[in-house]
Coordinates of C-alpha atoms and ligand atoms in Angstrom, one line a residue:
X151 CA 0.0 0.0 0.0
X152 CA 1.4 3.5 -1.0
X153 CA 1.0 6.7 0.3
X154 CA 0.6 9.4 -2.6
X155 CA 0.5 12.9 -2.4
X156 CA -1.8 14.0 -5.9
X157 CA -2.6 17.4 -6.8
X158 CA -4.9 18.9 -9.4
X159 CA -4.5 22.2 -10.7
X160 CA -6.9 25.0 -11.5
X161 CA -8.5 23.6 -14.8
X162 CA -8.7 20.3 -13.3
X163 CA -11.4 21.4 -10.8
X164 CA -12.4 24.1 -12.7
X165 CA -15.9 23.4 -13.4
X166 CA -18.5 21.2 -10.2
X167 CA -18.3 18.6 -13.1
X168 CA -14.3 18.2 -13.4
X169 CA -14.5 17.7 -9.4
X170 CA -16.9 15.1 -9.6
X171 CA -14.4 13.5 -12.4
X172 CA -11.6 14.5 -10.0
X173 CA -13.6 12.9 -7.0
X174 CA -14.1 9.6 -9.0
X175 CA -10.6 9.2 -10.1
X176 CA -9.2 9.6 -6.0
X177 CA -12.0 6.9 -5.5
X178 CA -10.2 4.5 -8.0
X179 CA -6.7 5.1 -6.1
X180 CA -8.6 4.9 -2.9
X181 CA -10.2 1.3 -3.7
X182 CA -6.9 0.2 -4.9
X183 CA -5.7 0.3 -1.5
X184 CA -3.5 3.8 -1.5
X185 CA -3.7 6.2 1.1
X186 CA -4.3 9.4 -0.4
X187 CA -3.8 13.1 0.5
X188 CA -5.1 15.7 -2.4
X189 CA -3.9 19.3 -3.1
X190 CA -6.4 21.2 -4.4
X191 CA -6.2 24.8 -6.4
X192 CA -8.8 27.3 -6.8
X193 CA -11.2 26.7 -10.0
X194 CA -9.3 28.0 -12.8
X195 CA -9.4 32.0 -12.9
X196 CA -10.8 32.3 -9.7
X197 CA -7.4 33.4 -7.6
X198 CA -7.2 35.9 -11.0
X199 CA -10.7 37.2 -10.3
X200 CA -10.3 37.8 -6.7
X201 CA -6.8 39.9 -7.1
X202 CA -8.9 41.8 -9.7
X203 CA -11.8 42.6 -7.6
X204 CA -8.4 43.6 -4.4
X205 CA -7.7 45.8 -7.5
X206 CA -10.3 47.4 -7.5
X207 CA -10.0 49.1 -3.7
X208 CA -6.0 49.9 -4.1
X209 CA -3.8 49.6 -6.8
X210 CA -1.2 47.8 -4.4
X211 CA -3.5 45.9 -1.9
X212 CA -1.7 45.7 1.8
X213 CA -0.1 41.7 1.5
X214 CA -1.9 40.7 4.2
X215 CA -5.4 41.5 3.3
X216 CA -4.7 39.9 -0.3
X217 CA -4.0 36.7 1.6
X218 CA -6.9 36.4 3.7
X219 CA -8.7 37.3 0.5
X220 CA -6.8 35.0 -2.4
X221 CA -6.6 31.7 0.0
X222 CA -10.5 31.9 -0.1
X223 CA -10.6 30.2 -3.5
X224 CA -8.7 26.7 -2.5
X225 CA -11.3 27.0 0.4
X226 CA -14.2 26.2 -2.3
X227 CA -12.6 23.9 -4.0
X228 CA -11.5 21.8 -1.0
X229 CA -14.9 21.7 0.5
X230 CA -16.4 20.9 -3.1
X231 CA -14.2 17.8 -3.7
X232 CA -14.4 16.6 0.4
X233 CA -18.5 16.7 -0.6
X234 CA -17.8 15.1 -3.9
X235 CA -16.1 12.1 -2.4
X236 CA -18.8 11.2 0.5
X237 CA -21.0 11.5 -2.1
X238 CA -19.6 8.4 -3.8
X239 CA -18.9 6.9 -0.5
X240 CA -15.6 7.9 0.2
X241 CA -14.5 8.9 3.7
X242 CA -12.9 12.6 3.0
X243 CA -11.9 15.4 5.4
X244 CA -10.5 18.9 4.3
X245 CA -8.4 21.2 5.9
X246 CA -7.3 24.5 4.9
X247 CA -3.6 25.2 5.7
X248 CA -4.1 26.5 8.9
X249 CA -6.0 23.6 10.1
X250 CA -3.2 21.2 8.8
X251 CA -0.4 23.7 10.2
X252 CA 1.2 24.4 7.0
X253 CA 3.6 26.4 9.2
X254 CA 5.3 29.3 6.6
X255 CA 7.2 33.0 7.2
X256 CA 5.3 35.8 7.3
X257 CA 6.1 37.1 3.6
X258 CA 2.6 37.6 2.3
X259 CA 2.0 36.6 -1.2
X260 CA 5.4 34.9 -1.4
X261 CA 5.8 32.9 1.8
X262 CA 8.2 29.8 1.9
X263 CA 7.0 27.1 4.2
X264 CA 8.9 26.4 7.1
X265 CA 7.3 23.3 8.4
X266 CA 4.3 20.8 8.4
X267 CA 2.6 19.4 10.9
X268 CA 1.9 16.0 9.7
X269 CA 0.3 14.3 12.8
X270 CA -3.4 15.1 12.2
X271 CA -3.0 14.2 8.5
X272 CA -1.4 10.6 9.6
X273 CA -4.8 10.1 12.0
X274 CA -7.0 10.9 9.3
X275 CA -5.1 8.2 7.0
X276 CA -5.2 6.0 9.7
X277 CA -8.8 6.2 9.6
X278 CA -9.0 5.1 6.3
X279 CA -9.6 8.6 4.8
X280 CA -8.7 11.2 1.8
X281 CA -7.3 14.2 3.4
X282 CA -8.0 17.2 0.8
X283 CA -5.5 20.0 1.8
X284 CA -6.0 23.4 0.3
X285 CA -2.9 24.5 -1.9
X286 CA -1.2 27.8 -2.0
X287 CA -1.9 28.5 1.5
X288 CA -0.6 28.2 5.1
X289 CA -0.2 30.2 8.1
X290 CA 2.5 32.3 10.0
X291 CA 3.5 32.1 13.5
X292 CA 1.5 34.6 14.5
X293 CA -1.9 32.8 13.1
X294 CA -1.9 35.4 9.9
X295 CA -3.1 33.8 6.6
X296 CA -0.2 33.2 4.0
X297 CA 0.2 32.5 0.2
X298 CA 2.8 30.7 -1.3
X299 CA 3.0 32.9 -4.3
X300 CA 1.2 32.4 -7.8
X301 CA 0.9 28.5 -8.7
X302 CA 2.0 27.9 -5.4
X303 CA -0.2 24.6 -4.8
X304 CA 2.6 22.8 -6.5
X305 CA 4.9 23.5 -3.9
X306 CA 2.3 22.6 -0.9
X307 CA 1.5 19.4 -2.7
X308 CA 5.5 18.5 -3.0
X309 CA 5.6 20.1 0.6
X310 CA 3.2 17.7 2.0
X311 CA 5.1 14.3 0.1
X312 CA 8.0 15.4 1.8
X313 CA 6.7 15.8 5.1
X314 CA 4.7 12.5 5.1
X315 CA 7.3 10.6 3.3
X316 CA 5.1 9.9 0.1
X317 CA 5.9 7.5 -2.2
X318 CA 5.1 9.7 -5.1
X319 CA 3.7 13.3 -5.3
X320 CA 1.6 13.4 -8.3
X321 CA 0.7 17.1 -9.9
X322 CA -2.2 16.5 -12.6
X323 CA -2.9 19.4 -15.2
X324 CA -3.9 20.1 -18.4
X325 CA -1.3 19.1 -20.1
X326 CA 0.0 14.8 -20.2
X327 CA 3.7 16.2 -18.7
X328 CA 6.6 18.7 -20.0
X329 CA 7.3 19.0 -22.8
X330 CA 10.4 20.0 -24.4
X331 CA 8.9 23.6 -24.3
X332 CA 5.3 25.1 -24.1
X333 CA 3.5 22.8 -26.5
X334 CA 0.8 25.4 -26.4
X335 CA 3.1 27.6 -28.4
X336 CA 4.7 24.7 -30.1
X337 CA 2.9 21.8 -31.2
X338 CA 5.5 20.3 -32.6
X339 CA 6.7 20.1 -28.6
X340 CA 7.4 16.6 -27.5
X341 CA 6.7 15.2 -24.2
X342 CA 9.5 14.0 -21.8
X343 CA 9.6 10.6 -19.9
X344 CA 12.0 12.0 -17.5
X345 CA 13.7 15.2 -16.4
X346 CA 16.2 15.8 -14.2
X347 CA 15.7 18.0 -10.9
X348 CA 18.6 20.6 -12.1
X349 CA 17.2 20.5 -15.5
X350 CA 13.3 21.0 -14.4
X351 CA 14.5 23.4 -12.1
X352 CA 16.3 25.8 -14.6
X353 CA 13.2 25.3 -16.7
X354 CA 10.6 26.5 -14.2
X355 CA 12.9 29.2 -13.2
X356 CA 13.7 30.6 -16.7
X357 CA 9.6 30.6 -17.3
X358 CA 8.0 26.8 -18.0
X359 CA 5.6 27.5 -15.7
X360 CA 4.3 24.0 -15.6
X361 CA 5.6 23.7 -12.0
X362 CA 6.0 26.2 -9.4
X363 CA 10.0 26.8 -8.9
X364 CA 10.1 26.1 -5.0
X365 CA 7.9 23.1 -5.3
X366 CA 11.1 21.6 -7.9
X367 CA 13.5 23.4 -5.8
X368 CA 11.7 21.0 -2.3
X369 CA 11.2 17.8 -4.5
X370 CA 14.6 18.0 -5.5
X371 CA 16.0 19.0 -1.6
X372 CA 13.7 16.1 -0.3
X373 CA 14.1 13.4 -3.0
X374 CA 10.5 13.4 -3.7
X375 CA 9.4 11.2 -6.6
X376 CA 7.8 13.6 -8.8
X377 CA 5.8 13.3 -11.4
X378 CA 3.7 15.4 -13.7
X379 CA 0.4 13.9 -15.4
X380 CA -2.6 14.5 -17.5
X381 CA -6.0 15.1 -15.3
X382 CA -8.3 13.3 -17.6
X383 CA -6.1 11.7 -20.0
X384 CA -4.2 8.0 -18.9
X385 CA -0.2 8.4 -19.6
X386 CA 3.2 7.9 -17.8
X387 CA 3.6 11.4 -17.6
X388 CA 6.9 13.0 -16.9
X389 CA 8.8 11.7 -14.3
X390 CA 11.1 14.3 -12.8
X391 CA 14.3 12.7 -11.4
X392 CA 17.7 12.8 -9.3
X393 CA 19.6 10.5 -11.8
X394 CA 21.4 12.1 -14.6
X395 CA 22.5 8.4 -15.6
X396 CA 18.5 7.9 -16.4
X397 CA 18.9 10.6 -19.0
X398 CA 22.0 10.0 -21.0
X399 CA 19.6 9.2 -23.4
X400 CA 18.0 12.3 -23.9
X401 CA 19.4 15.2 -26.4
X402 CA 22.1 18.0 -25.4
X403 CA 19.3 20.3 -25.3
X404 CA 16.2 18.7 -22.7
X405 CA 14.0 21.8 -23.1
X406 CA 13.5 25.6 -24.6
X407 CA 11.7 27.8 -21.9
X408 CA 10.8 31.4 -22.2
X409 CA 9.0 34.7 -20.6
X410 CA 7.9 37.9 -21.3
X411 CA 8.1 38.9 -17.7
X412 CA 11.1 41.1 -17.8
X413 CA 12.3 44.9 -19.0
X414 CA 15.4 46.0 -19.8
X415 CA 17.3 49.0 -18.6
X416 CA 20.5 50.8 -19.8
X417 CA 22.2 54.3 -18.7
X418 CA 24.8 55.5 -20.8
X419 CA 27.7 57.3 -20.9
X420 CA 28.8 56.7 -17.2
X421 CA 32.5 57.3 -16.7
X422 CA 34.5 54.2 -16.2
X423 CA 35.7 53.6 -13.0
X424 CA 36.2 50.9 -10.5
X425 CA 32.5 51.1 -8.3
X426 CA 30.5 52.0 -10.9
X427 CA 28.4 48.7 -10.9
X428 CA 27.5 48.6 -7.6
X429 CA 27.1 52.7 -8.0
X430 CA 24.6 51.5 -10.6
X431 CA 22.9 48.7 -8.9
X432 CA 23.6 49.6 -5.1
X433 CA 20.2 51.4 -5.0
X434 CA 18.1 49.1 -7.1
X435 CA 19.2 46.6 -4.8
X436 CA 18.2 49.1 -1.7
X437 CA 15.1 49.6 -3.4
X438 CA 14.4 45.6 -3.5
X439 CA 14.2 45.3 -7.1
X440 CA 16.2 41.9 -7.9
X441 CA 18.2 42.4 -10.8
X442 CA 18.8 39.7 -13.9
X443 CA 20.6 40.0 -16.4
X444 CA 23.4 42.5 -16.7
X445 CA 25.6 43.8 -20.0
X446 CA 28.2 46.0 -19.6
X447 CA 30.1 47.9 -22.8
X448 CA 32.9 50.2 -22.7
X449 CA 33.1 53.2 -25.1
X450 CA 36.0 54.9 -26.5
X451 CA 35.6 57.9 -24.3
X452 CA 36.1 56.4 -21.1
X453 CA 32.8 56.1 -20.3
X454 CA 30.4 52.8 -20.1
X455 CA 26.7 51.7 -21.4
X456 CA 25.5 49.5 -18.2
X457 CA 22.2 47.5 -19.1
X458 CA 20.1 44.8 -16.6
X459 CA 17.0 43.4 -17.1
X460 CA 14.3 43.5 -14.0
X461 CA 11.1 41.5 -13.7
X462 CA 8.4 44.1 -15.4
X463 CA 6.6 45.1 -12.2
X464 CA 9.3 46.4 -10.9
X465 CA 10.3 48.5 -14.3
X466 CA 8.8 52.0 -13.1
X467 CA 10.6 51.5 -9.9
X468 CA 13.9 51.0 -11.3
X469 CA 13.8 53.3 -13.2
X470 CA 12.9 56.2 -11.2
X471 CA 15.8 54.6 -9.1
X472 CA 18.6 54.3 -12.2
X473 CA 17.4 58.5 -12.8
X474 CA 18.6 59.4 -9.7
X475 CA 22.2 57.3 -9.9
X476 CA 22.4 59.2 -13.4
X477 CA 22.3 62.5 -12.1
X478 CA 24.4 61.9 -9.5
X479 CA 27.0 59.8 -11.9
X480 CA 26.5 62.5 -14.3
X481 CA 25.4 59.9 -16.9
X482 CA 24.0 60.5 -20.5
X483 CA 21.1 59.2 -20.3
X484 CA 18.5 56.6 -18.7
X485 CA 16.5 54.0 -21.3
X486 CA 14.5 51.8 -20.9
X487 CA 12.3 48.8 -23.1
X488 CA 9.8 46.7 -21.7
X489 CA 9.0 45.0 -25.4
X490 CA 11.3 42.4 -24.5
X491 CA 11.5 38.6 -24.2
X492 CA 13.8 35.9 -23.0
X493 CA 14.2 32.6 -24.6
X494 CA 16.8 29.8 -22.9
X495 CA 17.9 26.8 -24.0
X496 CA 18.1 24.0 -20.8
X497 CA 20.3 20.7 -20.6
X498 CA 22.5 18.8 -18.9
X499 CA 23.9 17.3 -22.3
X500 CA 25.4 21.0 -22.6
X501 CA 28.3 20.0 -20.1
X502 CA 29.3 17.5 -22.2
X503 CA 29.2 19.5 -25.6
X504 CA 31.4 22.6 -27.0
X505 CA 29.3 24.6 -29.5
X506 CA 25.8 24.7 -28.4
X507 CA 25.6 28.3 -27.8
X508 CA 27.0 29.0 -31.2
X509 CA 24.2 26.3 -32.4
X510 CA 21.8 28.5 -31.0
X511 CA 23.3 32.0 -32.5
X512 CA 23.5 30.6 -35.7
X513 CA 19.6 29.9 -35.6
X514 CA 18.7 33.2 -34.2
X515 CA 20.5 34.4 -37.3
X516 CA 19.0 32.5 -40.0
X517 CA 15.7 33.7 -38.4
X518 CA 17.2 37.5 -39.0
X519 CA 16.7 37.9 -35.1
X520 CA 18.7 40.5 -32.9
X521 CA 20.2 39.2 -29.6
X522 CA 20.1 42.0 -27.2
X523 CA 22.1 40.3 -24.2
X524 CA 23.2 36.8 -23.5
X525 CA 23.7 34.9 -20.3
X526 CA 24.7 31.6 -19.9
X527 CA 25.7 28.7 -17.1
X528 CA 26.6 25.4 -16.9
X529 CA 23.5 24.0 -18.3
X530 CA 21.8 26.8 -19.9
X531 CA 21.9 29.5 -22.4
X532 CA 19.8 32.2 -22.2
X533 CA 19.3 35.3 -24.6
X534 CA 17.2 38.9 -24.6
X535 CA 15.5 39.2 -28.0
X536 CA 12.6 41.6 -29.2
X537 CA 9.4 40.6 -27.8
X538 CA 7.8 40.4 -31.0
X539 CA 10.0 37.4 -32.3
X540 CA 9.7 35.6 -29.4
X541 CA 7.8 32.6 -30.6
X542 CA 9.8 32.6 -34.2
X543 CA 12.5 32.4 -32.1
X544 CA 11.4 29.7 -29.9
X545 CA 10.5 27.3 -33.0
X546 CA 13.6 27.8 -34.7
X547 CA 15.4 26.9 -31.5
X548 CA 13.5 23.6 -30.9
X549 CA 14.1 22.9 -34.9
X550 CA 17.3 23.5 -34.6
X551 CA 18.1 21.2 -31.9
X552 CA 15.8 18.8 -33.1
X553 CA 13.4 18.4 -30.6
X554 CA 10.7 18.6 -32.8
X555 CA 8.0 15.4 -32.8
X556 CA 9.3 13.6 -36.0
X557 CA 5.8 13.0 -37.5
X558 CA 4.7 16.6 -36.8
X559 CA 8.1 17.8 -38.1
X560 CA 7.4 21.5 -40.3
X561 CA 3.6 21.0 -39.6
Ligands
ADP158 P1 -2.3 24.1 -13.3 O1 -3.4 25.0 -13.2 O2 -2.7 22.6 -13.4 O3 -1.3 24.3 -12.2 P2 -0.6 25.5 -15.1 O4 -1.3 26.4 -16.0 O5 0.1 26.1 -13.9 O6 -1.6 24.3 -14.6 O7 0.6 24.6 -15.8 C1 0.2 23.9 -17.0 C2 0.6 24.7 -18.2 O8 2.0 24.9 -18.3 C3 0.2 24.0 -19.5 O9 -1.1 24.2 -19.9 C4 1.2 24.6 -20.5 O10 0.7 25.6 -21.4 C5 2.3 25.3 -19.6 N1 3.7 25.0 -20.0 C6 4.7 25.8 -20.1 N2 5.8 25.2 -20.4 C7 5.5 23.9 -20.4 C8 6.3 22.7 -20.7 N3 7.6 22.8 -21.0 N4 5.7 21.5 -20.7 C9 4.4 21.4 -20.4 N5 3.6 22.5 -20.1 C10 4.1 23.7 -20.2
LIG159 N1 -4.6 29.4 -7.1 C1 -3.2 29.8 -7.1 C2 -2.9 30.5 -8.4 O1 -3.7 30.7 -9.2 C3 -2.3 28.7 -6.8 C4 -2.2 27.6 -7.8 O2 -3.1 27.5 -8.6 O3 -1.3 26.8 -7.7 O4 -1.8 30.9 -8.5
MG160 MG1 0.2 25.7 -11.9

């Protein structure tokens, strides 16, 4: 008998009908003889709708009262699906993550859990019944309600494997696993069997957003067997692993992920002298704006161009910020684009491999497409390209390094 930790995403229990399907397939586990423990999102569009409606009062709702209000939609769903199994004769019990004592920091809207107290959940089991946990949520020392930050069920799902010990943590969605990138905006996009922790994790961090980063970053801490699946749809899904031996077989290049979630900043004409980068990003840091990629050019005169991208919520901020350095550096002048996208190739195969970042230049090119700024690490490349080519750019890419399906290839 396993213990397995599943959890369904937004469009999964998006509708009272998907539940009921939902409901029935946790049965089917149930009579097979697994003890189960479900994570539950909001129905799809719901946690959208309520920051809308926050919106609506202030512009920049105060943290806290955003998470009393946002947790309310895993609230529904839990109940709905607890009701949903009794009804088919399923002992159920739901918990929000308060009751559980899903124990996080007090970040609102971006919380990191800090510990779970299983013992109530292990009762319930013992009982012979499906706990149904509300994702995204949990609770600060102080008894204040937290999120976990957006898609953060993922992470309370893998969260509650680790603490428990689960044999497998399960996250079902709308799509049958990862692909090698979106396959929403490439059907050509093949599904994986397996990807590594380090891989998935560069993936979800660079903009895949098929998992939440911290829940890869926890599965990969705790060793939790993870593995993504289709709602709706039987498959193996994709199996998310510690081995790299289990992947030799796969290609230099596991996986093309991209986002449109960053702008790009540059002053110009600073004189070049030692300090001026932390000059420069001293007070974007003071201001807590997290800074991502960074290009630096020196000019004939003695002076410097000094470009960084920032996530695009924090644009205006910076650069009211980067004015102020400027005047004070004496700086030409401040810039700023926020029609910008980043596209990076992922793999582990890269370690082994000279030449993939030329690879990747060399089909940018033949797709007449500007690269703006280029960062790279062990196992990924990563490049700042107009935003308007950013899906040419992610097709050539995955043609290039031949991920695309081999029946659909040019489709
Ligand atoms: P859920 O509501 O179940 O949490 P999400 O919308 O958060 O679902 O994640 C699933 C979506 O992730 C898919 O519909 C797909 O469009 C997107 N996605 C982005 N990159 C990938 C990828 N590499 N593989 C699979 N899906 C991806
Ligand atoms: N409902 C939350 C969101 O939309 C959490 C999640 O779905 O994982 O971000
Ligand atoms: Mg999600």
């Amino acid at each position: 008998m396993a213990l397995i930790v599943q959890k369904f995403g937004g469009t999964s229990v998006g509708t009272v009908e998907r539940i009921e399907q939902v409901a029935e397939k946790v049965k089917k586990f149930r009579e097979g003889g697994d003890d189960i423990v479900v994570v539950v999102s909001a129905m799809s569009g719901e946690t959208n709708r309520l920051i809308e409606l926050a919106k609506q009062i202030s512009e920049q709702p105060v943290p806290r009262e955003l998470d009393v209000m946002v947790s309310t939609g895993e609230q529904v769903t839990i109940a709905l699906l607890a009701m949903a199994l009794i009804k088919r004769g399923v002992q159920a019990v739901s918990y929000t993550g308060n009751q559980v004592r899903i124990l996080t920091d007090s970040a609102h809207n971006k919380a990191r859990i800090l510990q779970i107290d299983d013992q109530k959940i292990r009762a319930d089991l013992k009982a012979g019944r499906v706990v149904v946990v509300a994702g995204f949520q949990g609770v600060d020392e102080h008894g204040n309600i937290t999120t976990l930050g957006r898609g953060g069920s993922d992470t309370t799902g893998v969260a509650l494997a680790a603490a428990l010990k689960a044999d497998e943590c399960q996250i079902y969605t709308d799509v049958d696993g990862v692909y090698t990138t979106d396959p929403r905006v490439v059907p050509q996009a093949q599904r994986l069997d397996k990807i590594t922790f380090e891989e998935m994790l560069e993936m979800a961090s660079l903009g895949s957003k098929v998992l939440q980063i911290r829940s890869v970053e926890f599965a990969g801490k705790y060793n939790v067997p993870l593995r993504v699946l289709h709602s709706f749809q039987e498959g193996p899904g994709t199996l998310i692993t510690l081995d790299e031996e289990e992947s030799m077989e796969q290609p230099i290049i596991s996986g093309i992920a991209f986002n449109r979630d960053e702008a790009k900043l540059t002053i110009r004409g600073v004189p070049d002298i030692p300090g001026v980068a932390f000059k420069i990003l001293g007070p974007i840091s003071a201001a807590n704006i997290e800074v991502d990629m960074i290009v630096q050019n020196v000019a004939h005169d003695n002076t410097t161009d000094f470009t960084f991208t920032v996530h695009r919520n924090d644009y205006q901020n910076a650069q009211r910020v980067l004015e102020q350095t400027a005047n004070e550096l004496g700086a030409r002048e401040v810039i700023g684009d926020t029609k910008i996208a980043k596209v990076s190739i992922v793999g582990v195969g890269m370690r082994s491999h000279a030449g993939v970042a030329s690879r990747m230049f060399e089909a940018l090119a033949k797709e007449t497409i500007n690269i703006q700024m280029i960062s790279t690490s062990e196992i990924k490349v990563s490049v700042v390209i107009e935003e308007k080519y950013l899906e040419l750019a992610v097709r050539a890419l995955h043609t290039a390094f031949e991920l695309d399906a081999p029946n659909r290839q040019g489709e």
